[in-house]
Short mmCIF file of C-alpha atoms and ligand atoms in Angstrom, two decimals:
data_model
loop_
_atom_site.label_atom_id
_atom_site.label_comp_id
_atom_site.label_asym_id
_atom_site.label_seq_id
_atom_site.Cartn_x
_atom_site.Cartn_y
_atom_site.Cartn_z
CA UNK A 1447 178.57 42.95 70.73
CA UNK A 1448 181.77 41.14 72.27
CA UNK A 1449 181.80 37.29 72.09
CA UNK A 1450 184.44 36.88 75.19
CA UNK A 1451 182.87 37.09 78.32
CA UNK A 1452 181.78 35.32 81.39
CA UNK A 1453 178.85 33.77 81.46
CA UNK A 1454 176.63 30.44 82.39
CA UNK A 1455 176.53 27.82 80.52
CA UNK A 1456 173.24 25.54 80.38
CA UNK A 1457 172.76 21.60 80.12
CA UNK A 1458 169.58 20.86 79.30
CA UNK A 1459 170.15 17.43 79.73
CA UNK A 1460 170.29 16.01 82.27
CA UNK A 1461 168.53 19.42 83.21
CA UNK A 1462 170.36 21.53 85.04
CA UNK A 1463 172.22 24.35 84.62
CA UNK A 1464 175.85 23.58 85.06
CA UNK A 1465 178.86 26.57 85.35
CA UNK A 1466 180.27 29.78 85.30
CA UNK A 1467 182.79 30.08 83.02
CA UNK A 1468 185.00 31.84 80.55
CA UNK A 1469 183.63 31.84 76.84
CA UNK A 1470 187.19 31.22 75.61
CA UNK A 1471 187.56 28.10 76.73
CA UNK A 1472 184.62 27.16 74.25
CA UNK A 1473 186.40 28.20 71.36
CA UNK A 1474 187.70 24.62 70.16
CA UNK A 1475 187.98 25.63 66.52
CA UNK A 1476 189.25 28.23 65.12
CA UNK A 1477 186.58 30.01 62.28
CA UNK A 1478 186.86 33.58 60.86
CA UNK A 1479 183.72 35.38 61.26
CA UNK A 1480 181.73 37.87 59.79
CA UNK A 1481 179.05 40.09 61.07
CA UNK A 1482 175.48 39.52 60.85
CA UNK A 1483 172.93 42.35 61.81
CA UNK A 1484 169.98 40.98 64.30
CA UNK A 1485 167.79 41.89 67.12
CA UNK A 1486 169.19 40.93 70.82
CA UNK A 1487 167.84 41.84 74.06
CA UNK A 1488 170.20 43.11 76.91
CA UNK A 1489 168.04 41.52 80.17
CA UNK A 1490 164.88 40.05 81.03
CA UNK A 1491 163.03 43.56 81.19
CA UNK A 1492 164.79 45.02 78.25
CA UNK A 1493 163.34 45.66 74.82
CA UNK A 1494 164.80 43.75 72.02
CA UNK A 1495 166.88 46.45 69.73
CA UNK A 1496 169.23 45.86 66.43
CA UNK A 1497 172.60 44.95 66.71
CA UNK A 1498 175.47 43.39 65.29
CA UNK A 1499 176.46 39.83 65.80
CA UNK A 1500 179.61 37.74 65.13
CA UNK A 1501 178.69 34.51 62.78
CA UNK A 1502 181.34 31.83 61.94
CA UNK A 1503 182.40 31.63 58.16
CA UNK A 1504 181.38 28.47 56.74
CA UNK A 1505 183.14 25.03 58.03
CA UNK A 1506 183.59 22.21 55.55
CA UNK A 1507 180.60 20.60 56.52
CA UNK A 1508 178.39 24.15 57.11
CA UNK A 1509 175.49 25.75 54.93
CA UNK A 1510 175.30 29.96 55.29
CA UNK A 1511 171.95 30.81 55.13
CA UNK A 1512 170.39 34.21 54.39
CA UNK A 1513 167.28 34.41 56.84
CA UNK A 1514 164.21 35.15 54.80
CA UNK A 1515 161.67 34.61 57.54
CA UNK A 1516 161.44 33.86 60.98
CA UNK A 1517 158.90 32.81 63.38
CA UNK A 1518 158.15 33.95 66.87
CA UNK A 1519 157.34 31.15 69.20
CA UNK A 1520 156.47 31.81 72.57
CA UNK A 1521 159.46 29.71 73.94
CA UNK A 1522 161.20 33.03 72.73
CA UNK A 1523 159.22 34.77 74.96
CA UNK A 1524 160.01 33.19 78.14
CA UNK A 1525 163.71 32.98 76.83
CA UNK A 1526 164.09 36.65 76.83
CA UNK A 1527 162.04 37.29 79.66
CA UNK A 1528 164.13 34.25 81.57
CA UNK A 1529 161.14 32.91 82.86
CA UNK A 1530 162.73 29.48 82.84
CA UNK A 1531 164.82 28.94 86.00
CA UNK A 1532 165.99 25.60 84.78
CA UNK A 1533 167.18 27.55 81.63
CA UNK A 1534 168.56 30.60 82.67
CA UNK A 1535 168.82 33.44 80.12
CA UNK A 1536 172.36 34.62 79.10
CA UNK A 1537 172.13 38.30 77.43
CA UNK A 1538 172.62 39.42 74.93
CA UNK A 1539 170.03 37.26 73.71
CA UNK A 1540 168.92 36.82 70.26
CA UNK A 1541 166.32 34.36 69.81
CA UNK A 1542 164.61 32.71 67.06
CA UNK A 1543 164.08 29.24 66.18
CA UNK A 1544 161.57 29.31 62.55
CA UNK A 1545 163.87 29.78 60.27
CA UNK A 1546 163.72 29.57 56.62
CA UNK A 1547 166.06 31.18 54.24
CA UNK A 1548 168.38 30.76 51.12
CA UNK A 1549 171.42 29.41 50.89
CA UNK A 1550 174.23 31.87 50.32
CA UNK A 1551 177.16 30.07 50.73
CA UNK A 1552 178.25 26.16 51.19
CA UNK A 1553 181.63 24.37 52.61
CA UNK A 1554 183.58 21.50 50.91
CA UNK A 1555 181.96 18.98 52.49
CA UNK A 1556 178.32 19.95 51.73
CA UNK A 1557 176.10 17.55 49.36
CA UNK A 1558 172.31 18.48 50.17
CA UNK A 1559 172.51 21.99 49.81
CA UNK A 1560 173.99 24.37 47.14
CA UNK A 1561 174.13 28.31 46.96
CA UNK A 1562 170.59 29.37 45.93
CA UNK A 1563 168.68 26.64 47.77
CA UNK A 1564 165.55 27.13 49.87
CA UNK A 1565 166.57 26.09 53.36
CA UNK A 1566 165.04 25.66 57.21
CA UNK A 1567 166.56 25.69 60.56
CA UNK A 1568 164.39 24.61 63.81
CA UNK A 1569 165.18 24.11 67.35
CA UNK A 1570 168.49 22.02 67.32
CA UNK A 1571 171.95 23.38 65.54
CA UNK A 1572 174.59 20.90 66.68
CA UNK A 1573 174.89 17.40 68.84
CA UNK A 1574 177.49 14.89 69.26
CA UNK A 1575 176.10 12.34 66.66
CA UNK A 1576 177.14 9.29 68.45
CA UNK A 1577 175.44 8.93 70.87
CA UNK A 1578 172.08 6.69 70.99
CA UNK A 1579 169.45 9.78 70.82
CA UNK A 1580 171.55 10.51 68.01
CA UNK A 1581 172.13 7.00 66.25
CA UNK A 1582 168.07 6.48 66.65
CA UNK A 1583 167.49 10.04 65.10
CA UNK A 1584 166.04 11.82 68.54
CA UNK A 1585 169.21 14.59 68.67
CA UNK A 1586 166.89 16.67 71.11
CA UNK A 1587 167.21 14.30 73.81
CA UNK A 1588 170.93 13.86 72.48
CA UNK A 1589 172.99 15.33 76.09
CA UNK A 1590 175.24 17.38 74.16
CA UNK A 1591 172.89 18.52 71.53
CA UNK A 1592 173.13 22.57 70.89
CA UNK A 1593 170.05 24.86 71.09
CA UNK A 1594 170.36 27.32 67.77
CA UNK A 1595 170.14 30.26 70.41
CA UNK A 1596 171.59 30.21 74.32
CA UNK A 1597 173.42 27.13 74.35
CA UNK A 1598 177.54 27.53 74.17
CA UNK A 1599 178.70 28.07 70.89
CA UNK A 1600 181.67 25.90 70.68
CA UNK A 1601 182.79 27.97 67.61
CA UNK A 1602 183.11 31.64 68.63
CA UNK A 1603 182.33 30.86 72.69
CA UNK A 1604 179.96 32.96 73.80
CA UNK A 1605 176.34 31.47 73.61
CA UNK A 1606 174.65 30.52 69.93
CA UNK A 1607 172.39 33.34 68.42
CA UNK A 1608 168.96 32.34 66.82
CA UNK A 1609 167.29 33.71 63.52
CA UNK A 1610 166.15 37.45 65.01
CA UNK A 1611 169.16 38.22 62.51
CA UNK A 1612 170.04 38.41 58.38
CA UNK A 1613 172.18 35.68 58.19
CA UNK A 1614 172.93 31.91 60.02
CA UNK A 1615 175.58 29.73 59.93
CA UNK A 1616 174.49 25.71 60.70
CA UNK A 1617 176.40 22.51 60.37
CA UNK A 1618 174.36 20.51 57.57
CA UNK A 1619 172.77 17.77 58.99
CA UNK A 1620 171.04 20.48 60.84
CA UNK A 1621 169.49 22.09 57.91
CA UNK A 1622 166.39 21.25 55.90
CA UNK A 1623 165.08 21.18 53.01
CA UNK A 1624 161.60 23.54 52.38
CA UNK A 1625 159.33 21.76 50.03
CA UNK A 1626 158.75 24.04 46.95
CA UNK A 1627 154.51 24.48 46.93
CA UNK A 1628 154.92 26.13 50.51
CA UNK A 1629 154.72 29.66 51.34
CA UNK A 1630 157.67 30.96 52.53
CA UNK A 1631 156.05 33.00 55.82
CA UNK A 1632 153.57 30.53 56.68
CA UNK A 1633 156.72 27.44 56.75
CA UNK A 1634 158.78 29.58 59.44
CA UNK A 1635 156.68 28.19 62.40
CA UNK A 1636 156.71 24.52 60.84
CA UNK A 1637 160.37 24.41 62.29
CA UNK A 1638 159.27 24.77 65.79
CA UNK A 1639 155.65 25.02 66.27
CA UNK A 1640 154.83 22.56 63.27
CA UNK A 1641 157.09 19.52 64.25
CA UNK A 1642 156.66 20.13 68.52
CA UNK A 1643 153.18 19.27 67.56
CA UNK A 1644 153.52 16.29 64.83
CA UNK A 1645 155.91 14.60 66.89
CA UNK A 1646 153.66 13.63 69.70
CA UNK A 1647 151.33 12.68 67.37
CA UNK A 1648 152.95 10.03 65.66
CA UNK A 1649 154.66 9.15 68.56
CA UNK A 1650 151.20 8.21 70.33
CA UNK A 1651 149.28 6.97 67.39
CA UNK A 1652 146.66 9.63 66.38
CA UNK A 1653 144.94 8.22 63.66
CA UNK A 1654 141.59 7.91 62.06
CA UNK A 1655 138.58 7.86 64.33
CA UNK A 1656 140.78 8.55 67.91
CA UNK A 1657 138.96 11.53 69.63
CA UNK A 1658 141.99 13.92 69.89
CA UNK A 1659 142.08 17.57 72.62
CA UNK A 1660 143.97 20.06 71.72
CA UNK A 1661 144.52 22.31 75.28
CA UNK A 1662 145.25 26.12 74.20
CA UNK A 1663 144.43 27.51 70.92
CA UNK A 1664 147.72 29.76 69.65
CA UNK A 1665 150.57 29.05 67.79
CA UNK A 1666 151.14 25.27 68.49
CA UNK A 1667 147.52 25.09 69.51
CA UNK A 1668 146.34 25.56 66.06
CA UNK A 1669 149.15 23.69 64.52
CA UNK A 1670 148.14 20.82 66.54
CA UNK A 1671 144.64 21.14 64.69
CA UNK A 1672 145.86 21.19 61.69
CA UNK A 1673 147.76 17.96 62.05
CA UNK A 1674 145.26 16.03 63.87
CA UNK A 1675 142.42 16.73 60.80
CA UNK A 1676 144.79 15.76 58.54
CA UNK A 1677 145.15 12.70 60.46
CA UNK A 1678 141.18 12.21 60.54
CA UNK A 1679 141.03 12.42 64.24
CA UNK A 1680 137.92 14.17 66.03
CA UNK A 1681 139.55 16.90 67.00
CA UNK A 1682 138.27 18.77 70.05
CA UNK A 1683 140.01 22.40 70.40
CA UNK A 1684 139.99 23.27 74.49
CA UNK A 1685 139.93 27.16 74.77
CA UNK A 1686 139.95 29.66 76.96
CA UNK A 1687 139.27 32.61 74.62
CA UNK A 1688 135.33 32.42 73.59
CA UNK A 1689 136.40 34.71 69.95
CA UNK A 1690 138.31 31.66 69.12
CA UNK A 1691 135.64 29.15 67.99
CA UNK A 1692 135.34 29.92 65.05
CA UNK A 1693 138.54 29.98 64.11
CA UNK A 1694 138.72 26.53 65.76
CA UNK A 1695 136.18 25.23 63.50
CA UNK A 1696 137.24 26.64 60.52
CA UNK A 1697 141.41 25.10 60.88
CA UNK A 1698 139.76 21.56 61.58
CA UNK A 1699 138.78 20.93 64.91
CA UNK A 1700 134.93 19.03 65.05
CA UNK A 1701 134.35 20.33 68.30
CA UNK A 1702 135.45 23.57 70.46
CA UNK A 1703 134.76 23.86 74.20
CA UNK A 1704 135.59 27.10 76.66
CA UNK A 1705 137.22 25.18 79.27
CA UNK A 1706 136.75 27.24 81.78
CA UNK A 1707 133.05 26.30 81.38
CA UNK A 1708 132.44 22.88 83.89
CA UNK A 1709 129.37 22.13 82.65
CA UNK A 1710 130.73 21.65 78.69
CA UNK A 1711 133.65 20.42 80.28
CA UNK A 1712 132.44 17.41 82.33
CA UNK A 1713 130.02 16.36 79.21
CA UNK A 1714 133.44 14.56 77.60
CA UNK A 1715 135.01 12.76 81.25
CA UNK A 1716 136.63 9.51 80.20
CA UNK A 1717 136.20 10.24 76.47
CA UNK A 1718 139.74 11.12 74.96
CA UNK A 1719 142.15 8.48 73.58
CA UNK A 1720 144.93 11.70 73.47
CA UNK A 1721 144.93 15.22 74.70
CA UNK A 1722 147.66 17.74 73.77
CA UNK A 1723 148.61 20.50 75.89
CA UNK A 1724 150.21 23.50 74.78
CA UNK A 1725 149.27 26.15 77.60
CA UNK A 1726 152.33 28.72 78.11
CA UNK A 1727 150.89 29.60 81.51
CA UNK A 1728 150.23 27.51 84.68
CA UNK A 1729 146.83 25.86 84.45
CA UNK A 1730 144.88 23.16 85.99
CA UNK A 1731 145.81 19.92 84.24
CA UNK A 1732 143.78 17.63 85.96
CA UNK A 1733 140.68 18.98 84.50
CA UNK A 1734 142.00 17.40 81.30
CA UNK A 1735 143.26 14.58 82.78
CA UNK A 1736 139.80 13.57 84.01
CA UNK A 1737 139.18 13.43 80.36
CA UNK A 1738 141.23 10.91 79.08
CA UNK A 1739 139.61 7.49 78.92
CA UNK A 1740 141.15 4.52 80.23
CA UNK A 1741 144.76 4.13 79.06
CA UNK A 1742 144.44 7.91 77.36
CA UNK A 1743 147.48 9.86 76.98
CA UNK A 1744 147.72 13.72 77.60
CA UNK A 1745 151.44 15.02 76.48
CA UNK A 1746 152.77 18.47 77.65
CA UNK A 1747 154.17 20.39 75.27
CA UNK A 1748 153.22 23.80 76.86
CA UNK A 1749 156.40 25.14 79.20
CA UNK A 1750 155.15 27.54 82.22
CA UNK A 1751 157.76 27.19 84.86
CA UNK A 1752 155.47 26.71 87.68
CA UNK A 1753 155.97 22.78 88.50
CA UNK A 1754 151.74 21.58 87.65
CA UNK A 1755 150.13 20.00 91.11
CA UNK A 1756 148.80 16.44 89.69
CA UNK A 1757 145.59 14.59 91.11
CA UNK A 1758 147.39 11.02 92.00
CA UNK A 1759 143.63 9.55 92.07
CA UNK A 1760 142.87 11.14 88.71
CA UNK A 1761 145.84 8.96 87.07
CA UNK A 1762 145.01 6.16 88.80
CA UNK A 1763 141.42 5.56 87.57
CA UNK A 1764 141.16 4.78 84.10
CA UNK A 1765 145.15 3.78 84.25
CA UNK A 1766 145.79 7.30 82.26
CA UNK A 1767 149.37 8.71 81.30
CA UNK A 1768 150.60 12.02 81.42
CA UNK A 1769 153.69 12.64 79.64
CA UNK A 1770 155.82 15.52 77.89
CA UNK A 1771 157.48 15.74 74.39
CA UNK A 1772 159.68 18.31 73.13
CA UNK A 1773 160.54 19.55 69.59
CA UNK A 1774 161.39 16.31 67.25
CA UNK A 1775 164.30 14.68 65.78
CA UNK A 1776 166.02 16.08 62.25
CA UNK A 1777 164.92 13.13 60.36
CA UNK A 1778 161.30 13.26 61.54
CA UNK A 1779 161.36 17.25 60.88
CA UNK A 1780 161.96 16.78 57.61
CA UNK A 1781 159.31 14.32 57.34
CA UNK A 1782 156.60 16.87 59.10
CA UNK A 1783 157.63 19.54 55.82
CA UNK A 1784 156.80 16.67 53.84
CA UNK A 1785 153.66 16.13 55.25
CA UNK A 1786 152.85 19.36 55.49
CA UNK A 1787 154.30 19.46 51.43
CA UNK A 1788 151.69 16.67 50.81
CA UNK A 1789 148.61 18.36 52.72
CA UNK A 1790 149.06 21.89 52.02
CA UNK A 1791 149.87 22.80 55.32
CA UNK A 1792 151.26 26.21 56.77
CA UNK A 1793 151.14 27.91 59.44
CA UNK A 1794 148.59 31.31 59.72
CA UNK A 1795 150.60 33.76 59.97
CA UNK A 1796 150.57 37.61 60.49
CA UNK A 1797 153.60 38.73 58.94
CA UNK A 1798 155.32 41.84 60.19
CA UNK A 1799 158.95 44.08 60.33
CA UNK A 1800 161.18 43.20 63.00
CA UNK A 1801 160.63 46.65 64.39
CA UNK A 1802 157.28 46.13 65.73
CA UNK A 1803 158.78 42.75 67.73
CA UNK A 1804 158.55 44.52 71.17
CA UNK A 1805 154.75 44.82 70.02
CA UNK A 1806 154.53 41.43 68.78
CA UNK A 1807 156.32 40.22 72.34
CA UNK A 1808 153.25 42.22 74.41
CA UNK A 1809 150.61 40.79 72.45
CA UNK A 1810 151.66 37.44 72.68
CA UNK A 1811 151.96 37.58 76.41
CA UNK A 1812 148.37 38.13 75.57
CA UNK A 1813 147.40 35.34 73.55
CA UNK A 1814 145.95 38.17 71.19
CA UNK A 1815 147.72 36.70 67.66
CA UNK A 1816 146.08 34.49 64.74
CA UNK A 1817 147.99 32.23 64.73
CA UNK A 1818 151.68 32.92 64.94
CA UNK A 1819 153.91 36.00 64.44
CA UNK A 1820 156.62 35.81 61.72
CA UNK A 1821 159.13 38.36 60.48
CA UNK A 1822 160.02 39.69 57.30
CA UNK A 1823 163.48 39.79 57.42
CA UNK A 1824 163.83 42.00 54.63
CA UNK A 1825 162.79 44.76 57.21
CA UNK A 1826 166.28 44.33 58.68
CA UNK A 1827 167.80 45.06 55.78
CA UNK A 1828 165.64 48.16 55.13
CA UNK A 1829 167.83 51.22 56.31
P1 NAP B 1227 151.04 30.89 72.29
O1 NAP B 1227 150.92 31.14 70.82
O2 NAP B 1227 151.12 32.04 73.22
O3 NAP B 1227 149.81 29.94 72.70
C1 NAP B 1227 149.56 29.55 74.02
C2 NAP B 1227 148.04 29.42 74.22
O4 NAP B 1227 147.81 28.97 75.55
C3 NAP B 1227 147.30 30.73 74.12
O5 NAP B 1227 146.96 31.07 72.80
C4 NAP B 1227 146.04 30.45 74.95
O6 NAP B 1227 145.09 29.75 74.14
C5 NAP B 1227 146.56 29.48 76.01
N1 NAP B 1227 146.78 30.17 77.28
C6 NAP B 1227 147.63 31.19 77.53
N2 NAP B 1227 147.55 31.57 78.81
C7 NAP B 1227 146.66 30.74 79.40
C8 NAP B 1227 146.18 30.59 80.72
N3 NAP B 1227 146.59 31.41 81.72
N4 NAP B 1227 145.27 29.62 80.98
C9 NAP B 1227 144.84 28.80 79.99
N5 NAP B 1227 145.26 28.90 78.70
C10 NAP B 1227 146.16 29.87 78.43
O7 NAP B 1227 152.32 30.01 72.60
P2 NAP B 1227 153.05 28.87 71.70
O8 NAP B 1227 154.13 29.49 70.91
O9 NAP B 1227 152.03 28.03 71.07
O10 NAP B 1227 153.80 28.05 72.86
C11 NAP B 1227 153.05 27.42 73.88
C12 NAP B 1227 153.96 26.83 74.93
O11 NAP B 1227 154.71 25.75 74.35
C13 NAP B 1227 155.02 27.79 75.49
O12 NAP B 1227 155.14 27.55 76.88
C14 NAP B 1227 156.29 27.38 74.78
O13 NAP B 1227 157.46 27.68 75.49
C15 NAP B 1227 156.09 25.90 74.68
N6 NAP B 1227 156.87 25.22 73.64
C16 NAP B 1227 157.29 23.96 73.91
C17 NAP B 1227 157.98 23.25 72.94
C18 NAP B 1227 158.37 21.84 73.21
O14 NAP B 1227 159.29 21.34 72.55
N7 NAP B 1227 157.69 21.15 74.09
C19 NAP B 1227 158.29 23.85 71.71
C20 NAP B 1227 157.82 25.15 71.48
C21 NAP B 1227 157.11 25.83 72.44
P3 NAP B 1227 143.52 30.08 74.21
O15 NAP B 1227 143.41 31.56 73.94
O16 NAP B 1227 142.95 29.24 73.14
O17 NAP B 1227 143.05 29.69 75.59
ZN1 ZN B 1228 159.63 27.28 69.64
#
């Protein structure tokens, strides 16, 4: 796979996608690198295939991690497929963004980590650290904060490459530390799935007693459960899949409604203090909005591209809020592990090779996995 070549470079902040340019100019330091076999996918209808990909050799300040597991979210999904227009797809893509692994290898600089370590990668792989999303520890909304896959590498050029591969490369402040009673599989989807979900939470004040909805029951979906028992919210699970419920019941929630059924629906109008949304696909929202009771909060997290149409009058009564929240900050990641440390809390996970991910892709498009995908990455190594 070549690293030099022209291709578009993506802001996310302030959300848009920016230029066309060439790679090299994106090379700002000068690393040797080594090659890393992973799983990329050449174009949005392609199937994902192994490959080999260029990794820097460890910076002063950079942990080398061998991947041991990674999740598959379904942000992943839409990547490959480029089903975001605001965030175009540049191919070869290798996504990934649950990663847990060891530490192989460490630079001069390093102090948290050393060779042998357990270690975890999310979302975020870089940002400019001074800035005040950084100084108030929210690098995701930092505006030059780097995505660990399709966001300019400013190291090799090209675009970054996520954990769909053996081996990652990650500046250290960007690395965590895996608390030693979790399982291994079942942490990959903390890094994403776990902390997209726990952040909103805190951020909005679930606590005892508040009646919490969780909209969408899959890999954050069920997350989101998790979290908000542990929080001793009433947790209602929203659903559109009736062979859910008792899956539902059994992972925390107090409550499970098919919400494509009015009748349960409308029983609850006015009732919710927060609702959570984590729908992949377009939806109606104001059917949860109608919900919320007055001053109630409903956060997207869910990311279909279709723009939602919003009921002005169905904000305005009760004074409700609708809002978004994405991923977390570092610092509050590693607090989420530690939570999840202190309350036993993994991901479910149905483990499998990276050769059956073009499988794995299909049935999530399906919503037919309990609860999240993650891969073995030993089945990379396997000849
Ligand atoms: P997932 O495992 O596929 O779960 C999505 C769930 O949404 C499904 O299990 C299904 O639940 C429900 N759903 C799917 N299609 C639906 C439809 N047409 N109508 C109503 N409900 C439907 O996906 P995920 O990995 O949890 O990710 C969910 C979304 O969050 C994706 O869009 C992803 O890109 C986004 N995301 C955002 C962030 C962030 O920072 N905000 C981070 C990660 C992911 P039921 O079967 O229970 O109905
Ligand atoms: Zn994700």
């Amino acid at each position: 796979m070549k690293t030099s070549r022209v291709h578009l470079l993506i802001h996310l902040y302030p959300y848009h996608v920016h230029i066309v340019m060439s790679t090299t100019q994106f090379s700002s330091q000068s690393h040797g690198q080594y090659d890393s076999k992973a799983y990329s996918s050449a174009g949005p209808k392609s199937p994902l295939v192994q490959t080999t990909i260029p990794r820097r050799e460890p910076g002063d300040n950079d942990v080398q991690i061998e991947i041991l597991f990674c999740g598959i979210c379904h942000s992943d999904l839409h990547q490959v497929r480029n089903e975001w227009s605001a965030m175009p797809t540049v191919y070869p893509c290798v996504p990934g963004h649950e990663i847990i692994g060891r530490v192989t290898n460490i630079g001069s600089a390093v102090t948290k980590f050393k060779p042998g370590d357990l270690a975890a990668v999310g979302c975020l792989v870089d940002s400019d650290g001074n800035c005040s999303q950084c100084q108030t520890g929210l690098e995701q909304f930092c505006p030059h904060m780097t995505l660990t896959y399709n966001s300019p590498d400013v190291h090799l050029g090209g675009v970054t490459y996520g954990g769909y591969s053996d081996s990652i490369v990650v500046k250290e402040h960007f690395v965590l530390r895996v608390p030693s009673n979790l399982d291994l599989a079942g942490a990959a989807p903390l890094l994403c799935a776990g902390i997209t979900t726990y952040s909103p939470m805190r951020h909005w004040g679930v606590t005892k007693g508040k009646k919490v909805g969780v909209v969408g029951l899959g890999g954050l979906g069920h997350m989101a459960v998790k979290f908000a028992h542990a929080l001793e919210a009433h947790v209602v699970v929203f659903t559109t899949s009736l062979n859910k419920k008792e899956d539902a019941l059994r992972l925390g929630a107090d409550e499970v409604i098919v919400s494509r059924n009015t009748e349960e629906m409308n029983k609850h109008i006015a009732s919710f203090d927060f609702i959570i949304d984590t729908v992949s696909a377009e939806h109606d929202i104001n059917a949860f909005i109608q919900l919320l009771r007055p001053d109630g909060t409903l956060t997207l997290i869910g990311a279909p591209d279709k723009p939602h149409a919003v009921s002005a009058l169905g904000l305005l009564f009760n004074r409700r809020n609708l809002s978004g929240s994405l991923i977390g900050g570092i610092a509050e990641t590693q607090e989420m592990l530690d939570f999840c440390s202190k309350h036993n809390i993994t991901a479910d996970v149905e483990v499998i090779p990276i050769q059956k991910i073009n499988e794995a892709f299909e049935r999530l498009s399906h919503a037919d996995v309990k609860y999240r995908f993650t891969i073995d990455m030993a089945s990379l190594k396997a000849k």
